[in-house]
XYZ file of N, CA and C in Angstrom:
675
model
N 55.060 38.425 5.479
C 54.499 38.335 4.142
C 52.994 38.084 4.208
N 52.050 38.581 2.884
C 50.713 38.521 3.247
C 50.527 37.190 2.529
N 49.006 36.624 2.562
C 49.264 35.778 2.135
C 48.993 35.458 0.372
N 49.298 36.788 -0.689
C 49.141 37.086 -1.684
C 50.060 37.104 -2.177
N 51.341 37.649 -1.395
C 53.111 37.236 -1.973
C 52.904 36.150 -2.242
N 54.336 36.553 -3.937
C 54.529 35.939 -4.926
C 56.282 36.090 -5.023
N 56.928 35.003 -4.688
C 58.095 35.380 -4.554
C 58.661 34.593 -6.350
N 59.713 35.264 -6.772
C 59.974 34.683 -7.965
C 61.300 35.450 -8.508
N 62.300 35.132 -9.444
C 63.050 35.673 -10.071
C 63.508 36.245 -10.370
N 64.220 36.913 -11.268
C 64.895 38.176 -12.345
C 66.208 37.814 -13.170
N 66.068 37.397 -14.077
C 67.772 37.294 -15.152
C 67.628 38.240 -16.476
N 68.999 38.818 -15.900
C 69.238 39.501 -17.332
C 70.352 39.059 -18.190
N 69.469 38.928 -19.643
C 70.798 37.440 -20.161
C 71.779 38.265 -20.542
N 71.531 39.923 -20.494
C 72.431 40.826 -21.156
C 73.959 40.726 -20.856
N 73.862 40.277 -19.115
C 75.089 40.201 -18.635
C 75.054 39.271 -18.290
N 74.258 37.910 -18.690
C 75.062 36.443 -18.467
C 76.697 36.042 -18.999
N 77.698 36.135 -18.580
C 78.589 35.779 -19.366
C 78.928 33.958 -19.541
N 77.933 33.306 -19.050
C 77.714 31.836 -18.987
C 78.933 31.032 -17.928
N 79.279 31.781 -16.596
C 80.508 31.455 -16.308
C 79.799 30.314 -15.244
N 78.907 30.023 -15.116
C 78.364 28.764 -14.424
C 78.442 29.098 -12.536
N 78.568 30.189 -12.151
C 79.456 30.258 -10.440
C 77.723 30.754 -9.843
N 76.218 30.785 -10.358
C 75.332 30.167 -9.658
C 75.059 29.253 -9.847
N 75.073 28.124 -10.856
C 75.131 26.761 -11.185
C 76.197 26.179 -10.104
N 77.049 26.354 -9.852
C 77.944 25.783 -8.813
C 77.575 26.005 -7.245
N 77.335 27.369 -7.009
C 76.671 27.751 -5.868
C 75.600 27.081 -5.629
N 74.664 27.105 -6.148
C 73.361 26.388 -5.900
C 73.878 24.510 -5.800
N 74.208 24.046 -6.071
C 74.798 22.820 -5.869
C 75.573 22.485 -5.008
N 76.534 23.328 -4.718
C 76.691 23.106 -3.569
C 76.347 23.618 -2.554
N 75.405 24.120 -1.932
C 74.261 24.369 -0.997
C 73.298 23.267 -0.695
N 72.937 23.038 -1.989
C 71.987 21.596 -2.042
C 72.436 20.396 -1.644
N 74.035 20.271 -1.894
C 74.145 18.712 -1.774
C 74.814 19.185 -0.153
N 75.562 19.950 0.666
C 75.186 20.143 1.851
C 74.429 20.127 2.844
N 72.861 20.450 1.900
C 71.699 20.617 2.559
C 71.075 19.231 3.149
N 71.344 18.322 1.874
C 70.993 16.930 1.896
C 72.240 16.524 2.571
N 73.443 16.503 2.835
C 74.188 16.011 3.493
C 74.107 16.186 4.814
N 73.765 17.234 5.457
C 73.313 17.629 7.268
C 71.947 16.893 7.566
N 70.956 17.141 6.511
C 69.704 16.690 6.852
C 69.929 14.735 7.010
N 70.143 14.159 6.396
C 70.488 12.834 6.296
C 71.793 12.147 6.683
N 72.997 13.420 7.060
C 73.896 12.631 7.768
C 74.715 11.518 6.737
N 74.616 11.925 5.718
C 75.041 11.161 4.670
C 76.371 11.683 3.849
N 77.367 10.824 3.998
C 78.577 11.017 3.664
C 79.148 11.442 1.770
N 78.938 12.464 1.328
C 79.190 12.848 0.227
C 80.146 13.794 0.040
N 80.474 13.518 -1.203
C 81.810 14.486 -1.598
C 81.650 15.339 -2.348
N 81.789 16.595 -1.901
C 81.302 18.213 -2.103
C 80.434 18.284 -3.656
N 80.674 18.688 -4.331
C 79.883 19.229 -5.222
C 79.830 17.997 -6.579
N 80.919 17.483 -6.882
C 80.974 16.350 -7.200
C 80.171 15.169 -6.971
N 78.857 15.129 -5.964
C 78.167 13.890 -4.957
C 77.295 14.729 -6.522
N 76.118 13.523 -6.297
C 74.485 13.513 -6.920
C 74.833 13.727 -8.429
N 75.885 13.186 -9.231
C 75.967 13.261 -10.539
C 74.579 13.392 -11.117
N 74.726 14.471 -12.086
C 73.327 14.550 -12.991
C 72.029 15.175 -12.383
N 72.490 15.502 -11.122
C 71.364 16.477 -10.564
C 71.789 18.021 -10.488
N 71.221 18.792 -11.034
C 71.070 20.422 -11.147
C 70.321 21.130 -11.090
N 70.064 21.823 -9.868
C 68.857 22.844 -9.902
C 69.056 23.948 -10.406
N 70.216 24.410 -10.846
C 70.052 25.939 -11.329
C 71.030 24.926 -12.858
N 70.405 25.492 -14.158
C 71.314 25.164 -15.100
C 71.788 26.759 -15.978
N 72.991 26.499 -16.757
C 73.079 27.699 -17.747
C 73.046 27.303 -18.846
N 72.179 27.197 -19.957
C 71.784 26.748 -20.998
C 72.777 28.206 -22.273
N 73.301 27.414 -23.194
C 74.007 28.115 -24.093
C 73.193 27.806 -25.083
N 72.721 28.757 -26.342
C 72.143 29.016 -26.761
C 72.229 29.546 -27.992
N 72.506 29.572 -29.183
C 73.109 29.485 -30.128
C 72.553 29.374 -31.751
N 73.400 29.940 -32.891
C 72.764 29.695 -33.982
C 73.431 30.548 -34.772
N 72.775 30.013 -36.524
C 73.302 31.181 -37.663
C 74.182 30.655 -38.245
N 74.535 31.202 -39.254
C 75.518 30.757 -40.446
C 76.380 31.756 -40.814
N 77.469 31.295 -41.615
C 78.804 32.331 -42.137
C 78.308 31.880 -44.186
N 78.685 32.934 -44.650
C 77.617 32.455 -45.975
C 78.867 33.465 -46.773
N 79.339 32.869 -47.832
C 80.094 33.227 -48.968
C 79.405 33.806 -50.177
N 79.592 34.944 -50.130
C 79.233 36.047 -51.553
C 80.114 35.675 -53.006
N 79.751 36.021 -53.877
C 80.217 35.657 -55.449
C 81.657 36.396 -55.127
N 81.908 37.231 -54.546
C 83.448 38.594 -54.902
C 84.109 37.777 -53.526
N 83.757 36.627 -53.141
C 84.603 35.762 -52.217
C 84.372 36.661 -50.389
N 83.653 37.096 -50.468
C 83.672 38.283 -49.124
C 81.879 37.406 -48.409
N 82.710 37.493 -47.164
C 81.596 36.822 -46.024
C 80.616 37.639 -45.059
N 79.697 36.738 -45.182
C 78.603 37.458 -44.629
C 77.890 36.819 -43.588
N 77.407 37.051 -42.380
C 77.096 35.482 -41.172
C 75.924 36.451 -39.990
N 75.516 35.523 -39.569
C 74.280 35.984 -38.607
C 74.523 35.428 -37.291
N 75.796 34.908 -36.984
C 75.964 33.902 -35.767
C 75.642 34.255 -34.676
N 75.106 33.628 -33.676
C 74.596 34.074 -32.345
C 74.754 33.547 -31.052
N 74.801 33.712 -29.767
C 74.951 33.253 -28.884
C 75.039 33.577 -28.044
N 74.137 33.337 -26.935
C 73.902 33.921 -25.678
C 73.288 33.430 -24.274
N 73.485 33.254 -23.209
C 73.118 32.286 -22.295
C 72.557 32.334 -21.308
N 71.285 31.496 -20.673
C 70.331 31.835 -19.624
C 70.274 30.539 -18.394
N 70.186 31.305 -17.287
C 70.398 30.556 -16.217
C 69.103 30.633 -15.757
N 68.874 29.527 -15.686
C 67.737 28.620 -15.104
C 67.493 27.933 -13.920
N 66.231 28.201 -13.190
C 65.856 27.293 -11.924
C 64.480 27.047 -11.829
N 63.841 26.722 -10.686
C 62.718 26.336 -10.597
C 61.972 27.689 -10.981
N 61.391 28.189 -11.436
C 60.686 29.301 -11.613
C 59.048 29.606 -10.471
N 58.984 28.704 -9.662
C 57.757 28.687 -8.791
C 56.183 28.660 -9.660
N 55.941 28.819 -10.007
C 54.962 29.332 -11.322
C 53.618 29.317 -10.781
N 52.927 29.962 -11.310
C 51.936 30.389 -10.536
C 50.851 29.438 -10.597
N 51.274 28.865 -11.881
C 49.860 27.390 -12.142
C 50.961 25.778 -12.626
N 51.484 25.606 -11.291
C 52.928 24.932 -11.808
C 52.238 23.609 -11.819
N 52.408 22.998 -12.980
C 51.916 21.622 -13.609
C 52.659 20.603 -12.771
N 53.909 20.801 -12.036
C 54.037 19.223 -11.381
C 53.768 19.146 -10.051
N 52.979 20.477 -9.452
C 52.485 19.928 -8.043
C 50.674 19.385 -8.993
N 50.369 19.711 -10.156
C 48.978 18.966 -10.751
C 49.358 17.468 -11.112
N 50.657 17.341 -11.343
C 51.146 16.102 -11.864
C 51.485 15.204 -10.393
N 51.652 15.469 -9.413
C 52.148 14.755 -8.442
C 51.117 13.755 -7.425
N 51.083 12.664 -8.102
C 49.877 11.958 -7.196
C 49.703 11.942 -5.568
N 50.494 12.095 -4.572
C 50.148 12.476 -3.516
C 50.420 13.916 -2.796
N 50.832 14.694 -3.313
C 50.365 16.008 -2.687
C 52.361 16.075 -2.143
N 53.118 15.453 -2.515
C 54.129 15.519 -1.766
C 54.899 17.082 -2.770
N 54.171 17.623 -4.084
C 54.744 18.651 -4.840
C 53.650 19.943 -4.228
N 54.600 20.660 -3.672
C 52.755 22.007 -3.443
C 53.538 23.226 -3.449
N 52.233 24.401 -3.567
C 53.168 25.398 -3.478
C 52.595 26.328 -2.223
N 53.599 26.668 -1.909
C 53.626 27.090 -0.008
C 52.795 28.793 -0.343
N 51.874 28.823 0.837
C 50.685 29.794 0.741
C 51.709 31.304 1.174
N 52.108 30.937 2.040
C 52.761 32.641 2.271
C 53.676 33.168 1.142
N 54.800 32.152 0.461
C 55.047 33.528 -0.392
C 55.156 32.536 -1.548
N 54.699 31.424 -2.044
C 54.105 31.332 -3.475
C 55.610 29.999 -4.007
N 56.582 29.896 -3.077
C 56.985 28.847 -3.659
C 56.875 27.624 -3.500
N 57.299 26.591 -4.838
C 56.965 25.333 -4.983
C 57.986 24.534 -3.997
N 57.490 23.706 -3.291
C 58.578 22.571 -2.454
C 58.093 21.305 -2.836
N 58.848 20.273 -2.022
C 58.703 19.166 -1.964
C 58.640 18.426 -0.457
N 57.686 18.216 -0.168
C 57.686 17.661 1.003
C 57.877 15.939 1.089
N 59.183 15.744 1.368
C 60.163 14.619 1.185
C 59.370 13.279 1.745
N 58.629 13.540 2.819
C 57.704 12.453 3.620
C 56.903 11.896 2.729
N 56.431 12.525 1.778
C 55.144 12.095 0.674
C 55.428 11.810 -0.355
N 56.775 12.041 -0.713
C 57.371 11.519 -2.369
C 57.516 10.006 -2.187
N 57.472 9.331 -3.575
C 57.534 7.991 -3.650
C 58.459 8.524 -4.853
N 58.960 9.386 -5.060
C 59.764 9.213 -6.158
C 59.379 8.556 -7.347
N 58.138 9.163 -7.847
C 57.341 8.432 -8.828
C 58.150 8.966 -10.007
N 58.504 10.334 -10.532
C 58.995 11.468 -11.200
C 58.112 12.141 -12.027
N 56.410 12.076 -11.731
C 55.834 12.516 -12.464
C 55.632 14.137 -12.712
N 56.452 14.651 -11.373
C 56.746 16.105 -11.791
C 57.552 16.380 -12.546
N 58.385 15.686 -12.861
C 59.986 15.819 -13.588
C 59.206 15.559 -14.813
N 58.290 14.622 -14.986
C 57.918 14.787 -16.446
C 57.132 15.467 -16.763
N 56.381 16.550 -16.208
C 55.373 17.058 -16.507
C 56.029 18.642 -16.647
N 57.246 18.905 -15.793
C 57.696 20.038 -15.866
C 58.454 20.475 -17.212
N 58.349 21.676 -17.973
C 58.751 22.446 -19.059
C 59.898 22.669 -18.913
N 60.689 22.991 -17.271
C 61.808 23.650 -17.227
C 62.758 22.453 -16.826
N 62.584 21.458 -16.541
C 63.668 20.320 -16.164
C 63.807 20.433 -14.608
N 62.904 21.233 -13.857
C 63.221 21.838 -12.522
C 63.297 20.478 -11.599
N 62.321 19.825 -11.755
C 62.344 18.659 -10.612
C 63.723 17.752 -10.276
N 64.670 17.605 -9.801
C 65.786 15.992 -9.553
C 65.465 14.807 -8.906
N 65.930 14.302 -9.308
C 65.027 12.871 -8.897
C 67.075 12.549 -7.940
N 66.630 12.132 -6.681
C 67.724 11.459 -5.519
C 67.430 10.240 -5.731
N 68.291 9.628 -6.970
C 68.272 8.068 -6.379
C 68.350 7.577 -5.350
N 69.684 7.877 -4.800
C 69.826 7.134 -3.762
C 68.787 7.224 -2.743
N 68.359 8.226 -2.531
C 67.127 8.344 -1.244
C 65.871 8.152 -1.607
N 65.817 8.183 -3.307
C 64.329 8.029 -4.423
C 63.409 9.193 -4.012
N 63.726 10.195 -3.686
C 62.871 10.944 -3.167
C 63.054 12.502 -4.918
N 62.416 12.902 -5.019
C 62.721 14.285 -5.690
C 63.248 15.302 -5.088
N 63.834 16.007 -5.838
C 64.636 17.203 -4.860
C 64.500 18.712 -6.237
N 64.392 20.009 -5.798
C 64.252 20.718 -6.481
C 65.004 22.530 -6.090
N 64.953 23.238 -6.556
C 64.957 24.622 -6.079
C 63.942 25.072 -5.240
N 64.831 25.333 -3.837
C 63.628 25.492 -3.026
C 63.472 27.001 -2.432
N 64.246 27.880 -3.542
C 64.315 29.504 -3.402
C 64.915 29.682 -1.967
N 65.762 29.009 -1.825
C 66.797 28.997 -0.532
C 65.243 29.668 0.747
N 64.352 28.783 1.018
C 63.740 29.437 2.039
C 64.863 29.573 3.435
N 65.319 28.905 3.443
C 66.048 29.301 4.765
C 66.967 30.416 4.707
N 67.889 30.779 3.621
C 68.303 32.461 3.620
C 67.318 33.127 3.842
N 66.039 33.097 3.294
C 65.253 34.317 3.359
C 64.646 34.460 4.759
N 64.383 33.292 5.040
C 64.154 33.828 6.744
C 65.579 34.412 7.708
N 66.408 34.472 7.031
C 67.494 35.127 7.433
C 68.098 36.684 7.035
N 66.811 36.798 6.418
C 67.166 38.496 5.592
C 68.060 38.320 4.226
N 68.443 37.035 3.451
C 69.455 37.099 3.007
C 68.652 36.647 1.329
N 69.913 37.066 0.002
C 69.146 36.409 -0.812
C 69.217 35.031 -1.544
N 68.827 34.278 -2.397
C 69.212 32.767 -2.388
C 70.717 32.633 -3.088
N 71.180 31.806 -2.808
C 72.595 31.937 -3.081
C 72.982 32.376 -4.474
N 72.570 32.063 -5.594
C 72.624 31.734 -6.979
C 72.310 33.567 -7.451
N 71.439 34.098 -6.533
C 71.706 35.446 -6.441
C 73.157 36.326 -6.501
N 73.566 35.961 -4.844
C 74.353 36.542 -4.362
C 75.503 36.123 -4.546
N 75.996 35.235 -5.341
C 77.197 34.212 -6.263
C 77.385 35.285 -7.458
N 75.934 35.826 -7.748
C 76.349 35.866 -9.577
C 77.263 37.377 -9.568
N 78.477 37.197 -10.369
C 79.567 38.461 -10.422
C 78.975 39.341 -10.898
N 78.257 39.461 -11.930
C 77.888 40.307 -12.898
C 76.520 40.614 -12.417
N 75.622 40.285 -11.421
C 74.431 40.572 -10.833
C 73.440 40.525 -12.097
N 73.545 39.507 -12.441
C 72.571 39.026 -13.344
C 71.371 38.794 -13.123
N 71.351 38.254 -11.748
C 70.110 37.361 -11.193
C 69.486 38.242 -10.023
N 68.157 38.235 -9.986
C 67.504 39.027 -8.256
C 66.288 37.976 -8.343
N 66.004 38.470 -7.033
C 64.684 37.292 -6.225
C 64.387 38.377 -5.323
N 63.118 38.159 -5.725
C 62.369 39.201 -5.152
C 60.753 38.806 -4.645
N 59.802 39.841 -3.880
C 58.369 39.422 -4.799
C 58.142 39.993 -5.981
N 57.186 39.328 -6.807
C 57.016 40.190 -8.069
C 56.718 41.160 -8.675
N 55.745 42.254 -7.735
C 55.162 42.908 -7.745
C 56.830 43.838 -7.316
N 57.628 43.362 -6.247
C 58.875 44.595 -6.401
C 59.867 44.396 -7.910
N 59.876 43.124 -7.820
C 60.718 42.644 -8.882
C 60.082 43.560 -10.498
N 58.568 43.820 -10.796
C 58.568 44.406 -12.053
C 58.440 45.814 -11.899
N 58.139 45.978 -10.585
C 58.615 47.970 -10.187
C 59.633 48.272 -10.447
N 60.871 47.328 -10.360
C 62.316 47.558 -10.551
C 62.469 47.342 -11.835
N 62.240 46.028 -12.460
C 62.729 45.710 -14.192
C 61.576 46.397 -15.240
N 60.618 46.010 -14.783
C 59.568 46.060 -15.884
C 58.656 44.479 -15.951
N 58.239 44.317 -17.015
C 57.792 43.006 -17.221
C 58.511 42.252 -17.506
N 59.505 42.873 -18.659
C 60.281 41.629 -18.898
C 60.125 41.135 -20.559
N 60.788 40.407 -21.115
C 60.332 39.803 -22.385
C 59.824 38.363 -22.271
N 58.644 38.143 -22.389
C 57.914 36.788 -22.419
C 58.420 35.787 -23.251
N 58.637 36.227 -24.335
C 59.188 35.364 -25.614
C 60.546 35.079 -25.782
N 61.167 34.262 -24.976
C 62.629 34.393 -24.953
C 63.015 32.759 -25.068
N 63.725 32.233 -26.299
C 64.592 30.998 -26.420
C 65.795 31.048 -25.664
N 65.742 29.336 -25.242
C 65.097 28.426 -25.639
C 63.946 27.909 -24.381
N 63.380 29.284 -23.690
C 62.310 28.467 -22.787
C 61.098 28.331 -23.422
N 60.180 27.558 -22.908
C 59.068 27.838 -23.197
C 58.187 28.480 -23.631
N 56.561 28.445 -24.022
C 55.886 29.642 -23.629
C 55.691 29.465 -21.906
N 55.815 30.950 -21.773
C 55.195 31.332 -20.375
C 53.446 30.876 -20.216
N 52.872 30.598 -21.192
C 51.343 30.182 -21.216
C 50.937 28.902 -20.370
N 51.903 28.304 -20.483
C 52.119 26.533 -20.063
C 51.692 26.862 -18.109
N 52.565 27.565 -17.433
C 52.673 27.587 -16.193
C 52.451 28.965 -15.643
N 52.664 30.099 -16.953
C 52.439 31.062 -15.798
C 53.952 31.277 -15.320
N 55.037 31.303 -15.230
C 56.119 31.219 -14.621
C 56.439 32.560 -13.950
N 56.964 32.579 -12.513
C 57.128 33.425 -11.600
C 58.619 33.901 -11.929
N 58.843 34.371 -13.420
C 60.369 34.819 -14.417
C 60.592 36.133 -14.458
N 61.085 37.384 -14.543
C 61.009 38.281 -15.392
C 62.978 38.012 -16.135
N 62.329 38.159 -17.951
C 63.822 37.676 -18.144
C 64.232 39.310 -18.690
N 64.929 39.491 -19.008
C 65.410 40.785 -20.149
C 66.534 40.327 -20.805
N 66.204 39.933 -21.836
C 66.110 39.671 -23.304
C 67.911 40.334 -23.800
N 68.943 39.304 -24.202
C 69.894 40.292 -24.536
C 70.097 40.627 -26.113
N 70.789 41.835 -26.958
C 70.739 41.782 -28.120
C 70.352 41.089 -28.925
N 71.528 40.250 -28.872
C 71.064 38.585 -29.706
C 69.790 37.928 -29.400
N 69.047 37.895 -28.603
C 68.381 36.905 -28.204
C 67.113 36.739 -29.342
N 66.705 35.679 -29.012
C 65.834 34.910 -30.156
C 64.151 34.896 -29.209
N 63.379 35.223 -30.165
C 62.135 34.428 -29.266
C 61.607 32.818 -29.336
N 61.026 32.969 -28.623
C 60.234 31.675 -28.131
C 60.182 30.331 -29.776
N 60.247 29.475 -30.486
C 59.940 29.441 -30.902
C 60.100 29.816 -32.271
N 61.444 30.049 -32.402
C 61.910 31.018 -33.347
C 62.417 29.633 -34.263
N 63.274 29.112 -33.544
C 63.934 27.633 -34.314
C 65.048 28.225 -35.156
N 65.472 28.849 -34.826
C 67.285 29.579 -36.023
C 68.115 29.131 -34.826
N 68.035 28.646 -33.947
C 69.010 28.530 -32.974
C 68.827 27.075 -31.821
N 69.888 26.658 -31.258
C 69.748 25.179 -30.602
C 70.483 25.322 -29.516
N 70.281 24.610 -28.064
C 70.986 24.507 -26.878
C 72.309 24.191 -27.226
N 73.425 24.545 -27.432
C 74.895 24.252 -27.444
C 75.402 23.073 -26.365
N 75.035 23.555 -25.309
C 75.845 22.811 -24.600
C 75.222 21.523 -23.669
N 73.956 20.767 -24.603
C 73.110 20.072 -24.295
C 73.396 19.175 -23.211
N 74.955 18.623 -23.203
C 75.535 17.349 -22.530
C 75.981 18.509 -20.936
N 75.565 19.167 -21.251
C 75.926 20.303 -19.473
C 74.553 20.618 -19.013
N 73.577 20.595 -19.239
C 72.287 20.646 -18.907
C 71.271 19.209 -19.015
């Protein structure tokens, strides 16, 4: 890789069917990952309650509305996007992180955490838009999506990829990633603006979907994210 790669994303919410199996994948990879590295006795996917690096946010809205001749009329909506660290190109919690332990790696553009330098302050977790950062109690250290670097030095793609049934998800660099999709729709609820960070995303937008900002619609399944 040169040192101008930009490695980053692809979801298409068209065929999210919200079945959660890269949300599960990615978790359990992670809490494995931390279980070999530390030698620390945890129970499979179930260990690190309340930590999630990949979430699927449900998404939702609209009303069912009664006409005078008793006949119904409704706008209801709903549709769902899976979420991770997005790497971003101007990512606010390696600016938020007082010792340098949040950075983003020069060869291909993603954000890590270098575990030696965290004090587990969480000032990335608060500074971040997407919820990306986890905070490891038990070890107090932060923990995040770390674009499975170790598949990719293996030719392979990050799990949450290669999990999803419906091939919803790709990881790519970006420059292949919008040769293949396009740009993408910027304006897509319930994330952000893309203005904030810059985010290393391309989403494509399904029927239903709402933009940025729209406010006709609310996270459903708030207590799962």
């Amino acid at each position: 890789m040169t040192e101008m790669t930009q490695l980053g994303f692809y979801f298409d919410s068209s065929k999210c069917t919200g079945c959660k199996t890269c949300h599960i994948a990615c978790k359990d990879r992670m809490v494995g990952k931390i279980r070999n590295k530390d030698d620390v006795a945890l129970n499979g996917v179930a260990s690190l309650p309340g930590m999630l690096w990949r979430r699927v946010y449900e998404y939702g809205g609209g009303t069912w509305n009664q006409n005078s001749d008793n006949s119904f009329e409704q706008d209801v909506f709903a549709y769902y996007t899976s979420l991770s660290c997005n790497h971003c190109s101007e990512p606010v919690c390696v600016k938020a992180c007082p010792t340098g332990a949040m950075h983003k790696r020069k060869e291909d553009g993603l954000v890590l955490v270098e575990e030696s330098l965290c004090i587990g302050c969480q000032s990335c977790s608060r500074a971040c838009p997407y919820d990306a950062p986890q905070i490891d109690r038990d070890r107090k250290v932060m923990t995040k999506c770390d674009g499975c670097y170790d598949r990719l030095a293996e030719g392979k793609k990050p799990i949450c990829v290669e999990s999803c049934p419906l091939r919803a998800l790709d990881f790519d660099t970006m420059e292949n990633l919008r040769a293949k999709y396009g740009d993408g729709d910027e304006h897509f609820a319930p994330l952000p603006s893309q203005s904030i960070t810059s985010p290393n995303l391309i989403v494509k937008a399904s029927r239903n979907s709402k933009s940025t900002g729209n406010g006709s619609g609310k996270v459903l399944n708030i207590r799962e994210v």
